[in-house]
């Protein structure tokens, strides 16, 4: 990265980092959507329910992976800005080992307690489908968070296009294998997760070889690569602290998904879970775009902070917010008007299509609000201000959201469930704005 180039072309710099990151995140989310298409069309709506009921487990993996990946990449990015080659490579190596150990540990524990986990997540009538899918998922999940961490460090290292290319190959392979395993071989829901396992293995292998084999073009150019290191307690603590808001955000997703499923099964039934899953794909895609743009912003902010350019950090945040708002407007209008057409892509049941169509009319405003909170949280993380970032994540993911899930669902039924997220984001936005106003000392 070059400071002068960032100053002269702020928007272009954000897009240069953010677009590849966004495309990478979109391609990652495309795996989920393609799986949803094949599940709904070749296995049935119960397969969508089974996959959805296990999403809290997915969010838990992501929470740990993001905490280590985001936290470590922020430290490495600041070190690169300071010109500290040894620290940046050491932090990278330590973070990748940490995420490997964390992923394997979670899978081992989840495997030991798999049956109690199924009961806790209310698998019930879709228990057989749940077991078929998530027994293999325990092997693919560590690869998923390792792959995600590689992407974060490649962006911090100024090479977002590399990860985008690796992701593209993995996505194409996943789609081909989904078709072969489900449509041709009839492996059902297990075929979907086998496809993900194979494609993730390919992406992780390519990223690993890239970091092992890469070489610097000149002595002044700092490249992240694997190096010998000793675990540094202070660095580990700083990694966890910096990534705490992302961890809280994903843990909140874990808890809120469980609570959503609980109230949906209580008040609506399995078809309500299927409808929520389908709408969830849209917010998942938008979230990936927002996070991708945020991850494009974060290394620029961390680098600028390391170079003592605080005003530039704030300008980068404001530009990113404007881009995210435009994207949110496009989503809101498109899904408000075309919710029924979108739903028919996944299922053909009229009752579920009706739920989704009405849901989008109540839910669409969330696309106008959520981006500001996500970008705000990521901005404070990249500025090494974890308290503000964690509080934003806690408000939108736990404190406000969980309260409204139970209150709104009891008062308004399915409509209350659709309204929960928009109201949560609106209330959280007040706190985000207050933190940004108080942070004017950085301008």
Short mmCIF file of C-alpha atoms in Angstrom, two decimals:
data_model
loop_
_atom_site.label_atom_id
_atom_site.label_comp_id
_atom_site.label_asym_id
_atom_site.label_seq_id
_atom_site.Cartn_x
_atom_site.Cartn_y
_atom_site.Cartn_z
CA UNK A 1 0.00 0.00 0.00
CA UNK A 2 1.08 3.58 -0.67
CA UNK A 3 -0.25 6.34 1.60
CA UNK A 4 -0.15 9.06 -1.05
CA UNK A 5 -2.11 6.93 -3.49
CA UNK A 6 -4.80 6.28 -0.86
CA UNK A 7 -5.07 10.02 -0.10
CA UNK A 8 -5.42 10.98 -3.73
CA UNK A 9 -7.90 8.23 -4.65
CA UNK A 10 -9.91 7.39 -1.54
CA UNK A 11 -12.99 5.99 -3.27
CA UNK A 12 -10.92 4.13 -5.83
CA UNK A 13 -8.76 2.66 -3.07
CA UNK A 14 -11.81 1.44 -1.14
CA UNK A 15 -13.24 -0.12 -4.29
CA UNK A 16 -9.88 -1.62 -5.27
CA UNK A 17 -9.85 -3.49 -1.95
CA UNK A 18 -13.59 -3.69 -1.35
CA UNK A 19 -14.79 -5.01 -4.71
CA UNK A 20 -12.55 -8.12 -4.70
CA UNK A 21 -13.43 -8.65 -1.02
CA UNK A 22 -17.13 -8.22 -1.82
CA UNK A 23 -16.95 -10.56 -4.79
CA UNK A 24 -15.16 -13.07 -2.56
CA UNK A 25 -17.81 -12.76 0.14
CA UNK A 26 -20.58 -12.98 -2.48
CA UNK A 27 -19.09 -16.10 -3.92
CA UNK A 28 -18.90 -17.57 -0.43
CA UNK A 29 -22.56 -16.72 0.13
CA UNK A 30 -23.35 -18.16 -3.30
CA UNK A 31 -22.38 -21.58 -1.94
CA UNK A 32 -25.14 -21.22 0.66
CA UNK A 33 -27.71 -20.04 -1.88
CA UNK A 34 -26.84 -22.74 -4.41
CA UNK A 35 -27.11 -25.30 -1.61
CA UNK A 36 -30.52 -23.80 -0.76
CA UNK A 37 -31.64 -24.10 -4.39
CA UNK A 38 -30.68 -27.76 -4.65
CA UNK A 39 -32.06 -28.51 -1.18
CA UNK A 40 -35.43 -26.92 -1.94
CA UNK A 41 -35.77 -28.32 -5.48
CA UNK A 42 -34.19 -31.78 -5.16
CA UNK A 43 -34.64 -32.74 -1.49
CA UNK A 44 -37.64 -30.68 -0.32
CA UNK A 45 -38.55 -27.84 2.02
CA UNK A 46 -37.72 -30.03 5.03
CA UNK A 47 -34.07 -29.96 3.92
CA UNK A 48 -34.16 -26.15 4.15
CA UNK A 49 -35.57 -26.47 7.67
CA UNK A 50 -32.86 -28.98 8.70
CA UNK A 51 -30.05 -26.75 7.41
CA UNK A 52 -31.57 -23.68 9.06
CA UNK A 53 -31.92 -25.34 12.46
CA UNK A 54 -28.18 -26.00 12.51
CA UNK A 55 -27.17 -22.46 11.57
CA UNK A 56 -26.42 -21.55 15.22
CA UNK A 57 -23.55 -24.05 15.01
CA UNK A 58 -22.31 -22.37 11.81
CA UNK A 59 -22.44 -18.95 13.45
CA UNK A 60 -20.46 -20.25 16.41
CA UNK A 61 -17.64 -21.38 14.12
CA UNK A 62 -17.74 -18.04 12.30
CA UNK A 63 -17.62 -16.18 15.63
CA UNK A 64 -14.35 -17.82 16.60
CA UNK A 65 -12.89 -17.59 13.09
CA UNK A 66 -13.74 -13.91 12.67
CA UNK A 67 -12.42 -13.02 16.12
CA UNK A 68 -9.02 -14.50 15.27
CA UNK A 69 -8.95 -13.45 11.60
CA UNK A 70 -10.13 -9.87 12.03
CA UNK A 71 -8.21 -9.33 15.26
CA UNK A 72 -4.97 -10.73 13.83
CA UNK A 73 -5.26 -8.99 10.46
CA UNK A 74 -5.77 -5.59 12.15
CA UNK A 75 -2.56 -6.06 14.15
CA UNK A 76 -0.70 -7.25 11.04
CA UNK A 77 -2.07 -4.32 9.00
CA UNK A 78 -0.85 -1.77 11.54
CA UNK A 79 2.55 -3.52 11.63
CA UNK A 80 2.75 -3.32 7.82
CA UNK A 81 1.92 0.40 8.02
CA UNK A 82 4.76 0.78 10.54
CA UNK A 83 7.15 -1.19 8.28
CA UNK A 84 7.56 -4.02 10.82
CA UNK A 85 8.07 -7.13 8.67
CA UNK A 86 8.86 -9.55 11.52
CA UNK A 87 5.81 -8.69 13.61
CA UNK A 88 3.38 -8.80 10.69
CA UNK A 89 4.53 -12.27 9.60
CA UNK A 90 4.65 -13.57 13.16
CA UNK A 91 1.09 -12.39 13.86
CA UNK A 92 -0.11 -13.98 10.61
CA UNK A 93 1.51 -17.34 11.41
CA UNK A 94 0.24 -17.32 14.99
CA UNK A 95 -3.30 -16.44 13.88
CA UNK A 96 -3.49 -19.25 11.32
CA UNK A 97 -2.34 -21.82 13.87
CA UNK A 98 -4.86 -20.46 16.39
CA UNK A 99 -7.77 -20.71 13.97
CA UNK A 100 -6.81 -24.28 13.03
CA UNK A 101 -6.67 -25.36 16.66
CA UNK A 102 -9.95 -23.58 17.43
CA UNK A 103 -11.82 -25.14 14.50
CA UNK A 104 -10.66 -28.68 15.25
CA UNK A 105 -11.46 -28.30 18.96
CA UNK A 106 -15.02 -27.10 18.27
CA UNK A 107 -15.62 -30.00 15.86
CA UNK A 108 -14.34 -32.59 18.32
CA UNK A 109 -16.53 -31.25 21.14
CA UNK A 110 -19.58 -30.96 18.86
CA UNK A 111 -19.02 -34.52 17.62
CA UNK A 112 -18.88 -35.89 21.16
CA UNK A 113 -22.13 -34.13 22.11
CA UNK A 114 -23.87 -34.43 18.72
CA UNK A 115 -27.08 -36.09 19.93
CA UNK A 116 -27.67 -33.61 22.79
CA UNK A 117 -26.88 -30.83 20.29
CA UNK A 118 -29.63 -32.07 17.96
CA UNK A 119 -32.14 -32.04 20.81
CA UNK A 120 -31.05 -28.57 21.91
CA UNK A 121 -31.49 -27.19 18.38
CA UNK A 122 -34.99 -28.74 18.16
CA UNK A 123 -34.21 -30.94 15.13
CA UNK A 124 -37.32 -33.04 15.90
CA UNK A 125 -39.08 -34.20 12.73
CA UNK A 126 -36.07 -33.35 10.53
CA UNK A 127 -33.55 -35.11 12.79
CA UNK A 128 -32.48 -37.61 10.10
CA UNK A 129 -31.78 -34.86 7.57
CA UNK A 130 -30.01 -32.80 10.24
CA UNK A 131 -27.74 -35.74 11.12
CA UNK A 132 -26.89 -36.46 7.48
CA UNK A 133 -25.87 -32.84 6.84
CA UNK A 134 -24.18 -31.73 10.04
CA UNK A 135 -22.23 -34.92 10.74
CA UNK A 136 -20.18 -34.06 7.63
CA UNK A 137 -20.32 -30.31 8.34
CA UNK A 138 -18.11 -30.90 11.41
CA UNK A 139 -15.27 -31.79 9.01
CA UNK A 140 -15.82 -28.88 6.62
CA UNK A 141 -16.34 -26.12 9.22
CA UNK A 142 -12.66 -25.86 10.33
CA UNK A 143 -11.70 -25.51 6.66
CA UNK A 144 -14.34 -22.79 6.26
CA UNK A 145 -12.91 -20.55 8.98
CA UNK A 146 -9.30 -21.22 7.90
CA UNK A 147 -10.25 -20.16 4.37
CA UNK A 148 -11.98 -17.04 5.70
CA UNK A 149 -8.88 -16.05 7.73
CA UNK A 150 -6.66 -16.46 4.69
CA UNK A 151 -8.91 -14.01 2.87
CA UNK A 152 -8.65 -11.40 5.63
CA UNK A 153 -4.85 -11.55 5.69
CA UNK A 154 -4.61 -11.42 1.90
CA UNK A 155 -6.63 -8.20 1.99
CA UNK A 156 -4.40 -6.78 4.74
CA UNK A 157 -1.44 -7.71 2.55
CA UNK A 158 -2.87 -5.78 -0.40
CA UNK A 159 -3.72 -8.88 -2.49
CA UNK A 160 -7.53 -9.16 -2.46
CA UNK A 161 -7.63 -10.31 -6.10
CA UNK A 162 -5.72 -13.49 -5.25
CA UNK A 163 -8.34 -14.63 -2.75
CA UNK A 164 -11.12 -13.69 -5.16
CA UNK A 165 -9.58 -15.95 -7.82
CA UNK A 166 -9.19 -18.87 -5.43
CA UNK A 167 -12.77 -18.40 -4.25
CA UNK A 168 -14.09 -18.34 -7.81
CA UNK A 169 -12.57 -21.73 -8.55
CA UNK A 170 -13.98 -23.17 -5.32
CA UNK A 171 -17.48 -21.80 -6.03
CA UNK A 172 -17.57 -23.18 -9.56
CA UNK A 173 -16.47 -26.58 -8.28
CA UNK A 174 -19.08 -26.48 -5.50
CA UNK A 175 -21.92 -25.74 -7.96
CA UNK A 176 -20.82 -28.55 -10.30
CA UNK A 177 -20.58 -31.03 -7.43
CA UNK A 178 -23.96 -29.95 -6.00
CA UNK A 179 -25.53 -30.79 -9.35
CA UNK A 180 -23.70 -34.12 -9.69
CA UNK A 181 -24.28 -35.29 -6.12
CA UNK A 182 -27.95 -34.24 -5.74
CA UNK A 183 -29.48 -34.08 -9.21
CA UNK A 184 -27.56 -36.95 -10.81
CA UNK A 185 -26.43 -39.29 -8.05
CA UNK A 186 -29.37 -38.65 -5.71
CA UNK A 187 -27.26 -38.28 -2.56
CA UNK A 188 -29.76 -35.80 -1.15
CA UNK A 189 -28.79 -33.39 1.60
CA UNK A 190 -25.52 -35.17 2.31
CA UNK A 191 -24.41 -34.52 -1.28
CA UNK A 192 -24.60 -30.77 -0.60
CA UNK A 193 -22.23 -30.85 2.34
CA UNK A 194 -19.84 -33.25 0.56
CA UNK A 195 -19.65 -30.71 -2.26
CA UNK A 196 -18.83 -27.94 0.23
CA UNK A 197 -16.17 -30.09 1.92
CA UNK A 198 -14.38 -30.79 -1.36
CA UNK A 199 -14.54 -27.19 -2.64
CA UNK A 200 -13.34 -25.74 0.69
CA UNK A 201 -10.42 -28.20 0.71
CA UNK A 202 -9.38 -26.92 -2.71
CA UNK A 203 -9.51 -23.25 -1.63
CA UNK A 204 -7.56 -23.84 1.60
CA UNK A 205 -4.92 -25.85 -0.25
CA UNK A 206 -4.42 -23.08 -2.85
CA UNK A 207 -4.18 -20.36 -0.17
CA UNK A 208 -1.69 -22.39 1.88
CA UNK A 209 0.57 -23.02 -1.10
CA UNK A 210 0.40 -19.35 -2.06
CA UNK A 211 1.61 -18.17 1.36
CA UNK A 212 4.37 -20.81 1.41
CA UNK A 213 5.73 -20.17 -2.09
CA UNK A 214 5.36 -16.39 -2.50
CA UNK A 215 8.43 -14.15 -2.66
CA UNK A 216 8.98 -10.40 -2.23
CA UNK A 217 9.77 -8.40 -5.35
CA UNK A 218 12.04 -6.04 -3.39
CA UNK A 219 13.39 -5.69 0.14
CA UNK A 220 11.11 -2.76 1.02
CA UNK A 221 7.93 -4.60 0.07
CA UNK A 222 6.48 -6.39 3.12
CA UNK A 223 4.68 -9.64 2.27
CA UNK A 224 2.89 -11.81 4.79
CA UNK A 225 4.18 -15.36 4.82
CA UNK A 226 4.58 -18.24 7.23
CA UNK A 227 7.49 -17.86 9.62
CA UNK A 228 8.75 -19.38 12.85
CA UNK A 229 7.11 -17.85 15.91
CA UNK A 230 6.53 -18.31 19.61
CA UNK A 231 3.05 -17.83 21.01
CA UNK A 232 2.93 -14.35 22.48
CA UNK A 233 0.31 -13.99 25.20
CA UNK A 234 0.03 -10.23 24.72
CA UNK A 235 -0.51 -10.60 20.97
CA UNK A 236 -3.09 -13.35 21.47
CA UNK A 237 -5.00 -11.18 23.96
CA UNK A 238 -4.84 -8.20 21.61
CA UNK A 239 -6.07 -10.41 18.75
CA UNK A 240 -9.06 -11.59 20.78
CA UNK A 241 -9.75 -8.04 21.98
CA UNK A 242 -9.60 -6.51 18.49
CA UNK A 243 -11.83 -9.22 17.07
CA UNK A 244 -14.25 -9.26 20.01
CA UNK A 245 -16.98 -7.27 18.26
CA UNK A 246 -16.98 -9.61 15.24
CA UNK A 247 -17.08 -12.55 17.66
CA UNK A 248 -19.99 -10.99 19.53
CA UNK A 249 -21.77 -10.30 16.25
CA UNK A 250 -21.54 -13.91 15.11
CA UNK A 251 -22.33 -15.30 18.58
CA UNK A 252 -25.35 -13.05 18.51
CA UNK A 253 -26.24 -14.61 15.18
CA UNK A 254 -25.90 -18.03 16.79
CA UNK A 255 -28.16 -17.10 19.71
CA UNK A 256 -30.67 -15.10 17.66
CA UNK A 257 -31.02 -17.86 15.06
CA UNK A 258 -31.84 -20.33 17.82
CA UNK A 259 -34.38 -17.90 19.26
CA UNK A 260 -35.89 -17.18 15.84
CA UNK A 261 -36.28 -20.91 15.20
CA UNK A 262 -37.81 -21.38 18.66
CA UNK A 263 -40.52 -18.75 18.19
CA UNK A 264 -41.15 -19.76 14.58
CA UNK A 265 -41.76 -23.38 15.56
CA UNK A 266 -43.89 -22.24 18.51
CA UNK A 267 -46.16 -19.79 16.69
CA UNK A 268 -45.96 -20.75 13.00
CA UNK A 269 -44.44 -24.22 12.47
CA UNK A 270 -41.85 -25.67 10.03
CA UNK A 271 -43.21 -23.65 7.08
CA UNK A 272 -42.44 -20.47 9.00
CA UNK A 273 -38.84 -21.68 9.42
CA UNK A 274 -38.64 -22.37 5.68
CA UNK A 275 -39.98 -18.86 4.87
CA UNK A 276 -37.53 -17.26 7.29
CA UNK A 277 -34.68 -19.27 5.73
CA UNK A 278 -35.53 -17.98 2.26
CA UNK A 279 -35.63 -14.34 3.38
CA UNK A 280 -32.49 -15.04 5.37
CA UNK A 281 -30.62 -15.80 2.14
CA UNK A 282 -31.23 -12.23 0.93
CA UNK A 283 -30.00 -10.58 4.12
CA UNK A 284 -27.07 -13.02 4.14
CA UNK A 285 -26.05 -11.86 0.65
CA UNK A 286 -26.44 -8.19 1.60
CA UNK A 287 -24.45 -8.81 4.76
CA UNK A 288 -21.66 -10.42 2.72
CA UNK A 289 -21.56 -7.35 0.44
CA UNK A 290 -21.45 -5.02 3.45
CA UNK A 291 -18.77 -7.05 5.20
CA UNK A 292 -16.81 -7.28 1.94
CA UNK A 293 -16.82 -3.49 1.56
CA UNK A 294 -15.97 -3.18 5.25
CA UNK A 295 -13.08 -5.58 4.87
CA UNK A 296 -11.92 -3.49 1.92
CA UNK A 297 -12.04 -0.41 4.17
CA UNK A 298 -10.41 -2.02 7.24
CA UNK A 299 -6.86 -2.63 5.94
CA UNK A 300 -6.81 0.92 4.54
CA UNK A 301 -7.91 2.33 7.90
CA UNK A 302 -5.43 0.19 9.87
CA UNK A 303 -2.61 1.16 7.49
CA UNK A 304 -3.56 4.86 7.74
CA UNK A 305 -3.74 4.61 11.54
CA UNK A 306 -0.26 3.06 11.61
CA UNK A 307 0.92 5.96 9.44
CA UNK A 308 -0.63 8.50 11.91
CA UNK A 309 -3.31 9.68 9.45
CA UNK A 310 -6.44 9.74 11.63
CA UNK A 311 -8.38 12.20 9.45
CA UNK A 312 -7.95 9.89 6.50
CA UNK A 313 -9.40 7.03 8.57
CA UNK A 314 -12.64 8.97 9.13
CA UNK A 315 -12.93 9.95 5.47
CA UNK A 316 -12.57 6.31 4.43
CA UNK A 317 -15.41 5.35 6.78
CA UNK A 318 -17.75 8.02 5.42
CA UNK A 319 -17.15 7.03 1.80
CA UNK A 320 -17.73 3.36 2.59
CA UNK A 321 -21.02 4.24 4.31
CA UNK A 322 -22.25 6.06 1.20
CA UNK A 323 -21.43 3.08 -1.03
CA UNK A 324 -23.19 0.66 1.33
CA UNK A 325 -26.31 2.84 1.49
CA UNK A 326 -26.64 2.80 -2.32
CA UNK A 327 -26.35 -0.99 -2.33
CA UNK A 328 -28.95 -1.23 0.45
CA UNK A 329 -31.37 0.95 -1.52
CA UNK A 330 -31.09 -1.38 -4.52
CA UNK A 331 -31.80 -4.43 -2.34
CA UNK A 332 -34.75 -2.79 -0.58
CA UNK A 333 -36.51 -1.74 -3.77
CA UNK A 334 -35.83 -4.98 -5.67
CA UNK A 335 -37.05 -7.29 -2.91
CA UNK A 336 -39.99 -5.09 -1.89
CA UNK A 337 -41.29 -5.35 -5.45
CA UNK A 338 -40.07 -8.83 -6.41
CA UNK A 339 -40.30 -10.90 -3.23
CA UNK A 340 -42.74 -13.43 -4.72
CA UNK A 341 -40.58 -14.07 -7.79
CA UNK A 342 -37.49 -14.45 -5.59
CA UNK A 343 -39.21 -17.00 -3.33
CA UNK A 344 -40.41 -19.12 -6.25
CA UNK A 345 -36.76 -19.82 -7.07
CA UNK A 346 -36.49 -21.93 -3.90
CA UNK A 347 -39.95 -23.45 -3.30
CA UNK A 348 -43.27 -23.82 -5.09
CA UNK A 349 -45.57 -24.01 -2.02
CA UNK A 350 -48.07 -21.14 -2.17
CA UNK A 351 -48.29 -20.72 1.61
CA UNK A 352 -44.54 -20.24 2.00
CA UNK A 353 -44.41 -17.90 -1.02
CA UNK A 354 -47.15 -15.78 0.56
CA UNK A 355 -45.25 -15.57 3.87
CA UNK A 356 -42.06 -14.47 2.10
CA UNK A 357 -43.81 -11.92 -0.12
CA UNK A 358 -45.48 -10.22 2.87
CA UNK A 359 -42.28 -10.55 4.90
CA UNK A 360 -40.27 -8.53 2.41
CA UNK A 361 -42.78 -5.67 2.53
CA UNK A 362 -42.18 -5.38 6.29
CA UNK A 363 -38.51 -6.35 6.33
CA UNK A 364 -37.01 -4.41 3.38
CA UNK A 365 -36.17 -1.27 5.38
CA UNK A 366 -33.46 -3.25 7.17
CA UNK A 367 -31.31 -2.97 4.03
CA UNK A 368 -31.23 0.83 4.47
CA UNK A 369 -30.10 0.69 8.11
CA UNK A 370 -27.95 -2.36 8.72
CA UNK A 371 -24.96 -1.27 6.64
CA UNK A 372 -24.23 1.78 8.80
CA UNK A 373 -24.04 -0.38 11.93
CA UNK A 374 -21.88 -3.08 10.35
CA UNK A 375 -19.44 -0.57 8.84
CA UNK A 376 -19.36 1.40 12.11
CA UNK A 377 -18.48 -1.70 14.10
CA UNK A 378 -15.77 -2.75 11.64
CA UNK A 379 -14.36 0.79 11.54
CA UNK A 380 -13.88 0.93 15.31
CA UNK A 381 -12.24 -2.51 15.20
CA UNK A 382 -9.75 -1.35 12.57
CA UNK A 383 -9.05 1.74 14.70
CA UNK A 384 -8.18 -0.52 17.67
CA UNK A 385 -11.24 0.76 19.55
CA UNK A 386 -12.80 -2.61 20.47
CA UNK A 387 -15.15 -1.31 23.20
CA UNK A 388 -17.21 0.81 20.81
CA UNK A 389 -17.19 -1.92 18.20
CA UNK A 390 -18.26 -4.58 20.71
CA UNK A 391 -21.07 -2.42 22.07
CA UNK A 392 -22.55 -1.85 18.61
CA UNK A 393 -22.37 -5.59 17.92
CA UNK A 394 -23.93 -6.38 21.31
CA UNK A 395 -26.83 -3.98 20.85
CA UNK A 396 -27.79 -5.14 17.37
CA UNK A 397 -27.11 -8.81 17.96
CA UNK A 398 -28.06 -9.53 21.57
CA UNK A 399 -29.49 -6.81 23.81
CA UNK A 400 -32.11 -5.27 21.52
CA UNK A 401 -32.59 -8.12 19.06
CA UNK A 402 -33.30 -10.91 21.54
CA UNK A 403 -35.72 -8.75 23.49
CA UNK A 404 -37.69 -7.86 20.37
CA UNK A 405 -37.74 -11.43 19.01
CA UNK A 406 -39.83 -12.64 21.95
CA UNK A 407 -41.89 -9.47 22.49
CA UNK A 408 -42.79 -8.86 18.83
CA UNK A 409 -43.50 -12.52 18.02
CA UNK A 410 -45.85 -12.79 21.01
CA UNK A 411 -47.65 -9.55 20.12
CA UNK A 412 -47.75 -9.66 16.32
CA UNK A 413 -46.97 -13.26 15.29
CA UNK A 414 -45.15 -13.65 11.95
CA UNK A 415 -45.37 -9.91 11.24
CA UNK A 416 -43.56 -9.29 14.51
CA UNK A 417 -40.77 -11.62 13.45
CA UNK A 418 -40.32 -9.70 10.19
CA UNK A 419 -40.28 -6.35 12.04
CA UNK A 420 -37.72 -7.41 14.64
CA UNK A 421 -34.58 -6.79 12.56
CA UNK A 422 -35.58 -3.36 11.13
CA UNK A 423 -36.47 -1.98 14.57
CA UNK A 424 -33.28 -3.44 16.07
CA UNK A 425 -31.07 -1.81 13.41
CA UNK A 426 -32.86 1.54 13.79
CA UNK A 427 -32.29 1.63 17.55
CA UNK A 428 -28.67 0.50 17.21
CA UNK A 429 -28.02 3.20 14.62
CA UNK A 430 -28.59 5.83 17.32
CA UNK A 431 -25.65 4.41 19.31
CA UNK A 432 -23.47 4.13 16.18
CA UNK A 433 -24.05 7.80 15.34
CA UNK A 434 -23.26 8.85 18.92
CA UNK A 435 -19.95 6.94 18.87
CA UNK A 436 -18.99 8.53 15.54
CA UNK A 437 -19.83 12.02 16.84
CA UNK A 438 -17.78 11.45 19.98
CA UNK A 439 -14.96 10.14 17.82
CA UNK A 440 -14.50 13.50 16.07
CA UNK A 441 -11.22 13.86 17.87
CA UNK A 442 -9.88 11.63 15.09
CA UNK A 443 -10.92 14.11 12.42
#
